mmCIF file of N, CA and C and ligand atoms in Angstrom:
data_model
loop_
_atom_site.group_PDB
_atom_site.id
_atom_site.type_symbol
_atom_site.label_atom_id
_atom_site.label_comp_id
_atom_site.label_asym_id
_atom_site.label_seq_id
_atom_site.Cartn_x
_atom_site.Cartn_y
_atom_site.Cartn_z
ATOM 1 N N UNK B 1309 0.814 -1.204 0.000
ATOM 2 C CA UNK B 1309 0.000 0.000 0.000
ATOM 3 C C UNK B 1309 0.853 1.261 0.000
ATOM 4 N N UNK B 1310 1.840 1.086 0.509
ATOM 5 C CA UNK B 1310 2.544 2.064 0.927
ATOM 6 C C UNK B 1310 3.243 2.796 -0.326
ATOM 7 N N UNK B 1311 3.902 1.807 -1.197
ATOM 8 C CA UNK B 1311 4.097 2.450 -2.430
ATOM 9 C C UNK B 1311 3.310 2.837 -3.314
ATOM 10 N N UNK B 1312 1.938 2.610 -3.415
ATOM 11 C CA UNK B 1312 1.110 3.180 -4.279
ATOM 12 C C UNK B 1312 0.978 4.712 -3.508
ATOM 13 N N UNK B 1313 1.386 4.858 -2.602
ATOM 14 C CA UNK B 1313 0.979 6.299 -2.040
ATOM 15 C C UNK B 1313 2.057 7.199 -2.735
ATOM 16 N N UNK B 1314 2.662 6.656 -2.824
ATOM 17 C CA UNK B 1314 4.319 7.419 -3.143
ATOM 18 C C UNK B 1314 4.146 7.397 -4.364
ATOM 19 N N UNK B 1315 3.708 6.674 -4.846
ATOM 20 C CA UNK B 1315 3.634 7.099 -6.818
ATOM 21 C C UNK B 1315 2.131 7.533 -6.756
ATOM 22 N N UNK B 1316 1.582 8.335 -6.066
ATOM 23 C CA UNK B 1316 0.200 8.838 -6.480
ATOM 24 C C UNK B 1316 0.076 10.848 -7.099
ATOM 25 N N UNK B 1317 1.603 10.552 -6.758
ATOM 26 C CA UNK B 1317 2.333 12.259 -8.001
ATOM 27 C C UNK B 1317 2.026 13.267 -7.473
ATOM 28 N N UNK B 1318 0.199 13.596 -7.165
ATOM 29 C CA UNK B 1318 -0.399 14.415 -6.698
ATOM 30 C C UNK B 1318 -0.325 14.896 -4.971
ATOM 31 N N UNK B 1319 0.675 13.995 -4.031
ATOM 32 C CA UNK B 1319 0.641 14.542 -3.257
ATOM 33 C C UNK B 1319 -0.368 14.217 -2.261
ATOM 34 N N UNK B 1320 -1.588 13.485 -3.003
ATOM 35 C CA UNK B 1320 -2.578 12.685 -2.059
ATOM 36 C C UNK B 1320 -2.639 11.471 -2.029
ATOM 37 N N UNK B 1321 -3.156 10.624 -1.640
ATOM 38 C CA UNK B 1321 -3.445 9.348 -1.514
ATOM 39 C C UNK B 1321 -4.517 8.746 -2.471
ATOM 40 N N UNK B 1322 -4.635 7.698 -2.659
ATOM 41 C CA UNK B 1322 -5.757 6.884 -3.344
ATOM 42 C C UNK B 1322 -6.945 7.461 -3.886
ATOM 43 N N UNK B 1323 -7.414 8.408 -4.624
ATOM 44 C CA UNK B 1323 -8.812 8.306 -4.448
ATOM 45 C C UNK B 1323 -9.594 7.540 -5.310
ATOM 46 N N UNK B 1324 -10.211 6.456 -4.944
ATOM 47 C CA UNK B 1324 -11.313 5.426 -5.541
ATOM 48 C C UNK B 1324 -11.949 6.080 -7.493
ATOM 49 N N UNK B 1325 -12.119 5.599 -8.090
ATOM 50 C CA UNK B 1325 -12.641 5.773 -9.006
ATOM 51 C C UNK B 1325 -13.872 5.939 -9.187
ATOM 52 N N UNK B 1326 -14.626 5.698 -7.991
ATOM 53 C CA UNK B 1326 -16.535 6.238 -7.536
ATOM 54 C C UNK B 1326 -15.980 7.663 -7.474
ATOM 55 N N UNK B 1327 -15.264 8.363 -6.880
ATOM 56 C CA UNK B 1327 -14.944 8.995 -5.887
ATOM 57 C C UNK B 1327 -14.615 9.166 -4.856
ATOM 58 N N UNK B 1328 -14.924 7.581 -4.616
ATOM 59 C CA UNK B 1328 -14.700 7.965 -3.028
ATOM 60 C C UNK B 1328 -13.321 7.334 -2.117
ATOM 61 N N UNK B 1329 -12.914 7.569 -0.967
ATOM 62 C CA UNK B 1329 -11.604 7.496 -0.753
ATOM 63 C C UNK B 1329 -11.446 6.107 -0.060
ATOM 64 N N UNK B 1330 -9.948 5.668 -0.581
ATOM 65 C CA UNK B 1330 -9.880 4.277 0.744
ATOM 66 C C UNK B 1330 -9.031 4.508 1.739
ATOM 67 N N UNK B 1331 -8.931 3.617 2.682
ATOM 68 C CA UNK B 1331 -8.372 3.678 3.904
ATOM 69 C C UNK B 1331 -6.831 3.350 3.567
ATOM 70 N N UNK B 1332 -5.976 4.098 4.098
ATOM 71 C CA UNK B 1332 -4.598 4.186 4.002
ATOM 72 C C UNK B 1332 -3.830 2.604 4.403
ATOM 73 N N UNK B 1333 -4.664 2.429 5.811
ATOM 74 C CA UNK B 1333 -4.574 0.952 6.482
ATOM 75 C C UNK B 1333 -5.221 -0.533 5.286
ATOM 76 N N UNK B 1334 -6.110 -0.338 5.274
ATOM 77 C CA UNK B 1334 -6.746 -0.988 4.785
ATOM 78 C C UNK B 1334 -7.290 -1.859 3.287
ATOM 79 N N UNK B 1335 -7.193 -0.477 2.628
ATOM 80 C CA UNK B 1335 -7.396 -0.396 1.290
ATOM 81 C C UNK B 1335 -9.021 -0.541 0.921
ATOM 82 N N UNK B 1336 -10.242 -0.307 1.725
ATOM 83 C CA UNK B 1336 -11.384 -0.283 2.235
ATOM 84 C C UNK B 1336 -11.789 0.859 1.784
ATOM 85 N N UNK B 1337 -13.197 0.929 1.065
ATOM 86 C CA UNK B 1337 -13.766 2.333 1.143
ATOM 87 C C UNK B 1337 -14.216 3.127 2.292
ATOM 88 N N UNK B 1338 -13.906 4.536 2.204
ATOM 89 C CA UNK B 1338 -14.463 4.626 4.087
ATOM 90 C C UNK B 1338 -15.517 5.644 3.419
ATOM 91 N N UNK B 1339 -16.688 5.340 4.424
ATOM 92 C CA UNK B 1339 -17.591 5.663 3.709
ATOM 93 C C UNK B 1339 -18.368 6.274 5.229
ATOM 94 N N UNK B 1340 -19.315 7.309 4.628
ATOM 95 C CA UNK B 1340 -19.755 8.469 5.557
ATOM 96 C C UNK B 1340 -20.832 7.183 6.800
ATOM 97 N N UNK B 1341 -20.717 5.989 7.043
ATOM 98 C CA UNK B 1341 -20.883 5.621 8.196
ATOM 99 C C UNK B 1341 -19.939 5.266 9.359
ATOM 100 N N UNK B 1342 -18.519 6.060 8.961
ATOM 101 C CA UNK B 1342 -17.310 5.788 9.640
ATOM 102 C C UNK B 1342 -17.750 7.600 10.391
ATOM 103 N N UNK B 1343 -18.364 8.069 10.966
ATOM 104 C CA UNK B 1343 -18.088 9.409 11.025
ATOM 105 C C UNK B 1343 -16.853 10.018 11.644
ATOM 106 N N UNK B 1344 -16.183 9.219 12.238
ATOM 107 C CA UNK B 1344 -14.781 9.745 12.716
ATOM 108 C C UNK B 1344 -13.516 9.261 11.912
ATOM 109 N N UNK B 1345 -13.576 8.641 10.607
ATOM 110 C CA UNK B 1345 -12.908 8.702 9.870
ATOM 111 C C UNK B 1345 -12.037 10.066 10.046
ATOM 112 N N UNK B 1346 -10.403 9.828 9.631
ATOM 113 C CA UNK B 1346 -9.415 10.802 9.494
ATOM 114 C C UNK B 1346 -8.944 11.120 8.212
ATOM 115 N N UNK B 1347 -7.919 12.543 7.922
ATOM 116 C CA UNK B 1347 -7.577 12.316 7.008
ATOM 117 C C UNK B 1347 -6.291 12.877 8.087
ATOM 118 N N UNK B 1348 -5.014 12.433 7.830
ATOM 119 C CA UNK B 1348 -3.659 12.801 7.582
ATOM 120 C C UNK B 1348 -2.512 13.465 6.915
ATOM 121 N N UNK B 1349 -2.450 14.510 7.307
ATOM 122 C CA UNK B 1349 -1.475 15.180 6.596
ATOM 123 C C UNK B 1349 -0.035 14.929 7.023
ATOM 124 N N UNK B 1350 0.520 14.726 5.957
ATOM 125 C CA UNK B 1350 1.958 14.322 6.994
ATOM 126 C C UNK B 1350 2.524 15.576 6.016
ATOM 127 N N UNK B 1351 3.503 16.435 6.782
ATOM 128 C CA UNK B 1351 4.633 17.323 6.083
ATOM 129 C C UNK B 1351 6.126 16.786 7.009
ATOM 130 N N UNK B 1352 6.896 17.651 6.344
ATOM 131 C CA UNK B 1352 8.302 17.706 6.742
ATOM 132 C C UNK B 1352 8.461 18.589 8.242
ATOM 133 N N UNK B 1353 8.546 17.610 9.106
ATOM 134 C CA UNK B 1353 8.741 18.074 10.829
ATOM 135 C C UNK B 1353 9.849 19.228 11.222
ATOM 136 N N UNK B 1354 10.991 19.327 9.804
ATOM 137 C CA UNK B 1354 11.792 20.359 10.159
ATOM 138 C C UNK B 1354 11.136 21.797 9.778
ATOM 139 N N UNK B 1355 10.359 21.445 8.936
ATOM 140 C CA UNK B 1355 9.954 23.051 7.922
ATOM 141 C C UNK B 1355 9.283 23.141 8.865
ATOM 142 N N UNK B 1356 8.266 22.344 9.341
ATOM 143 C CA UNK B 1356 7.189 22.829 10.576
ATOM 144 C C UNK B 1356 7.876 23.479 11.311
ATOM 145 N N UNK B 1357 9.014 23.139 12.419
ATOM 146 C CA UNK B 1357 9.466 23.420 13.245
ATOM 147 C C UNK B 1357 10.533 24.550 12.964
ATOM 148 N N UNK B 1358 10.956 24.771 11.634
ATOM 149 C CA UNK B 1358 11.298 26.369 11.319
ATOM 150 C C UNK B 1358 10.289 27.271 10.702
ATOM 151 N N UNK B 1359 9.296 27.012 10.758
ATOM 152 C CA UNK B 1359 7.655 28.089 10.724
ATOM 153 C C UNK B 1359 7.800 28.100 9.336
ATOM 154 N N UNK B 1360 8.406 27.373 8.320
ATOM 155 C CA UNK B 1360 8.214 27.373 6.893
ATOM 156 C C UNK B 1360 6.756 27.119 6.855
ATOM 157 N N UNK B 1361 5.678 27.644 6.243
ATOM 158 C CA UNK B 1361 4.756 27.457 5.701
ATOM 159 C C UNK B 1361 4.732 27.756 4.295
ATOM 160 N N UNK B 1362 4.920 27.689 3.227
ATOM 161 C CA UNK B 1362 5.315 27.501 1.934
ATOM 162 C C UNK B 1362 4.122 26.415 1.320
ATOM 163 N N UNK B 1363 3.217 26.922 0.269
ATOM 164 C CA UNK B 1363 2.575 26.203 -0.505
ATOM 165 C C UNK B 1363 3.481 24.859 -0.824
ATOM 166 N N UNK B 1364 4.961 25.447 -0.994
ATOM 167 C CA UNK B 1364 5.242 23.961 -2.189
ATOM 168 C C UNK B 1364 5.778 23.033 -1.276
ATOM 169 N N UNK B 1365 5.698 23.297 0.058
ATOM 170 C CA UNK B 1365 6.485 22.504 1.121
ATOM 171 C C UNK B 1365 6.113 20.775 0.760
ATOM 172 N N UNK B 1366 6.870 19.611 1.111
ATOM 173 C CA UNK B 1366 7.012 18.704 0.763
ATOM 174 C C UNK B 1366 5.439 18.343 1.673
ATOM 175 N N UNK B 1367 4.216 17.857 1.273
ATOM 176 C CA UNK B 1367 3.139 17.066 2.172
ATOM 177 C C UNK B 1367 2.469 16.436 1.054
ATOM 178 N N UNK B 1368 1.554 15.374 2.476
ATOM 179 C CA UNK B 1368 0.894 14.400 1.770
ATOM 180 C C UNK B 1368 -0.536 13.989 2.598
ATOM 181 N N UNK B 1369 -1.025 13.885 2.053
ATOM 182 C CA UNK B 1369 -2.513 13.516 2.756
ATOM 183 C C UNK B 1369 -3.152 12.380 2.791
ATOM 184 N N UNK B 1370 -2.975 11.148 3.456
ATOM 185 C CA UNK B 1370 -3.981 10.373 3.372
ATOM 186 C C UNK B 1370 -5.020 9.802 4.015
ATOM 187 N N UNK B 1371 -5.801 9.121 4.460
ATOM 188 C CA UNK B 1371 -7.012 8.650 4.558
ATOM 189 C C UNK B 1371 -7.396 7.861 5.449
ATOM 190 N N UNK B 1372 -7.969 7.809 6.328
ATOM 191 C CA UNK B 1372 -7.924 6.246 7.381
ATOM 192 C C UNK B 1372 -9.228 6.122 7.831
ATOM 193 N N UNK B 1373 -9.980 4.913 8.427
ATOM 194 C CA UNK B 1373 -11.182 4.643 9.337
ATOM 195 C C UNK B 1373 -10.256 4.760 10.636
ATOM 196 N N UNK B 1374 -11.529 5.291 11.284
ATOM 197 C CA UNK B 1374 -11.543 5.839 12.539
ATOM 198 C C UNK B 1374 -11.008 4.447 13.200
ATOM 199 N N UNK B 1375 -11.144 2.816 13.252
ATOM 200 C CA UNK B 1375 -11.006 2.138 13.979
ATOM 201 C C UNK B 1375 -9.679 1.606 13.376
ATOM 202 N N UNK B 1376 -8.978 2.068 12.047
ATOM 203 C CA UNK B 1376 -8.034 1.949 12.107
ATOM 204 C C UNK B 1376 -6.789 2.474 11.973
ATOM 205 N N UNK B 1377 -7.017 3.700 12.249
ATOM 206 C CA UNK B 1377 -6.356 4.943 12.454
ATOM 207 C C UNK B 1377 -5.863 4.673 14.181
ATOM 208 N N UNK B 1378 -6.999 4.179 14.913
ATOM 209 C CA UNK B 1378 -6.986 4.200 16.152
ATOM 210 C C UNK B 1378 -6.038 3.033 16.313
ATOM 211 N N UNK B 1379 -6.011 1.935 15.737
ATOM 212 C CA UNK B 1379 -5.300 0.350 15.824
ATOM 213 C C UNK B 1379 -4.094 0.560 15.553
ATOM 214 N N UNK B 1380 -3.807 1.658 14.041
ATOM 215 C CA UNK B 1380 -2.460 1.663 14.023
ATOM 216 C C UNK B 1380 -1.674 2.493 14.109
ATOM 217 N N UNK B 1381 -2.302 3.814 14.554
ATOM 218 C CA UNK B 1381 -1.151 5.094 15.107
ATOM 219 C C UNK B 1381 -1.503 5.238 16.559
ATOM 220 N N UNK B 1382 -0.842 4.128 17.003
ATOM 221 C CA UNK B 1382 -0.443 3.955 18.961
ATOM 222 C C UNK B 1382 0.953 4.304 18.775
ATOM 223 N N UNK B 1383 0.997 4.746 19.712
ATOM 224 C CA UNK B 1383 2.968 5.632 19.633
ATOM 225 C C UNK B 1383 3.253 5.210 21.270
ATOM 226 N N UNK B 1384 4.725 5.175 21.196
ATOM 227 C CA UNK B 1384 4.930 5.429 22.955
ATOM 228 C C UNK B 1384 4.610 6.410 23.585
ATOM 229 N N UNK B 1385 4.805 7.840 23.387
ATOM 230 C CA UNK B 1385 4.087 9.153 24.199
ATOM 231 C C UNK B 1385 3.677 9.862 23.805
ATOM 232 N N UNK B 1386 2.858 9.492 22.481
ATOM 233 C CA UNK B 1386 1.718 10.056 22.404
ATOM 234 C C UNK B 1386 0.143 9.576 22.064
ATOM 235 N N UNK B 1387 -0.887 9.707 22.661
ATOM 236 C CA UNK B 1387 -2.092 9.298 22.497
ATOM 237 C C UNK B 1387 -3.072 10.050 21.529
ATOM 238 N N UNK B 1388 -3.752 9.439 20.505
ATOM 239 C CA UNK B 1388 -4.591 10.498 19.927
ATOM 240 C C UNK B 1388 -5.564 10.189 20.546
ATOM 241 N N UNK B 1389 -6.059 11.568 20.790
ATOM 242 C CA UNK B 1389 -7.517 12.092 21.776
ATOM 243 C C UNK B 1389 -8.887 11.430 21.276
ATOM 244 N N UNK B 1390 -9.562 10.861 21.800
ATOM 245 C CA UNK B 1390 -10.998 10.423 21.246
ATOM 246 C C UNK B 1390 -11.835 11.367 20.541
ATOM 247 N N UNK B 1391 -11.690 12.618 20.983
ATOM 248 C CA UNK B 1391 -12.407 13.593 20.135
ATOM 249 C C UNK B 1391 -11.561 13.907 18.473
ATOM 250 N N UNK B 1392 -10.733 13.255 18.556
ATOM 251 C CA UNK B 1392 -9.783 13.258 16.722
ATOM 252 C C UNK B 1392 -11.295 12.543 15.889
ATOM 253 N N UNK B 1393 -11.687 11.578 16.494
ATOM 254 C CA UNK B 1393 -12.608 10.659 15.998
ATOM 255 C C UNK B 1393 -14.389 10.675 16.617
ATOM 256 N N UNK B 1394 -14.293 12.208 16.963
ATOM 257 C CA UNK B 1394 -15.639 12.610 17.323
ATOM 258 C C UNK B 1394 -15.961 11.824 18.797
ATOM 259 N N UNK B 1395 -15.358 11.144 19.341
ATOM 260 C CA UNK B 1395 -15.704 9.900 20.122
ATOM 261 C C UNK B 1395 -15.472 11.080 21.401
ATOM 262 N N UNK B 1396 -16.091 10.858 22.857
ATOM 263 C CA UNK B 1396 -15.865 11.614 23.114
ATOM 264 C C UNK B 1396 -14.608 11.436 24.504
ATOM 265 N N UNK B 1397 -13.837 12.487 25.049
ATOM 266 C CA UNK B 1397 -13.019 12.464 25.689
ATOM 267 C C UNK B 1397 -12.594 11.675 27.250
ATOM 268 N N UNK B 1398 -14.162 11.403 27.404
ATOM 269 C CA UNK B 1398 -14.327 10.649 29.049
ATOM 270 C C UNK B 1398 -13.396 9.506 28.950
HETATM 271 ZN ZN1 LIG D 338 -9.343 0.951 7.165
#
């Protein structure tokens, strides 16, 4: 999966030929009964961190279900918040 992201030229990820988008994880359509579906932007952590904001800056955007966004971006210290995924914070 991972290399089809990288040859997708445009800078985004997959988008389905309905229109509609698949899951980065998965390869799954995520479809508006996921409502906490994500999308991901990943850029370059140095430009961030020297306040480059620049249209042409190196990023990429892709796509995930909410349950597997949640399964597979667990990190050691950091947690994404339940409200990323509408879910709520309790
Ligand atoms: Zn998925």
């Amino acid at each position: 999966m991972a290399d089809d992201l990288t040859q997708a030229g445009s800078g985004q990820a997959k988008e389905m030929t309905d229109g509609g988008y698949a899951c980065w994880f998965c390869d799954r359509p995520i479809e508006r009964a996921d409502p906490g579906a994500v999308l991901i932007h990943v850029r370059g952590f140095w430009a961030w961190h020297d306040g480059s904001n620049a249209d042409d800056d190196p990023a990429q955007d892709v796509y995930a279900h909410s349950a597997c966004a949640k399964d597979r971006l667990k990190g050691a210290t950091m947690t994404l918040e339940p409200s990323v995924f509408l879910e709520d914070d309790a």
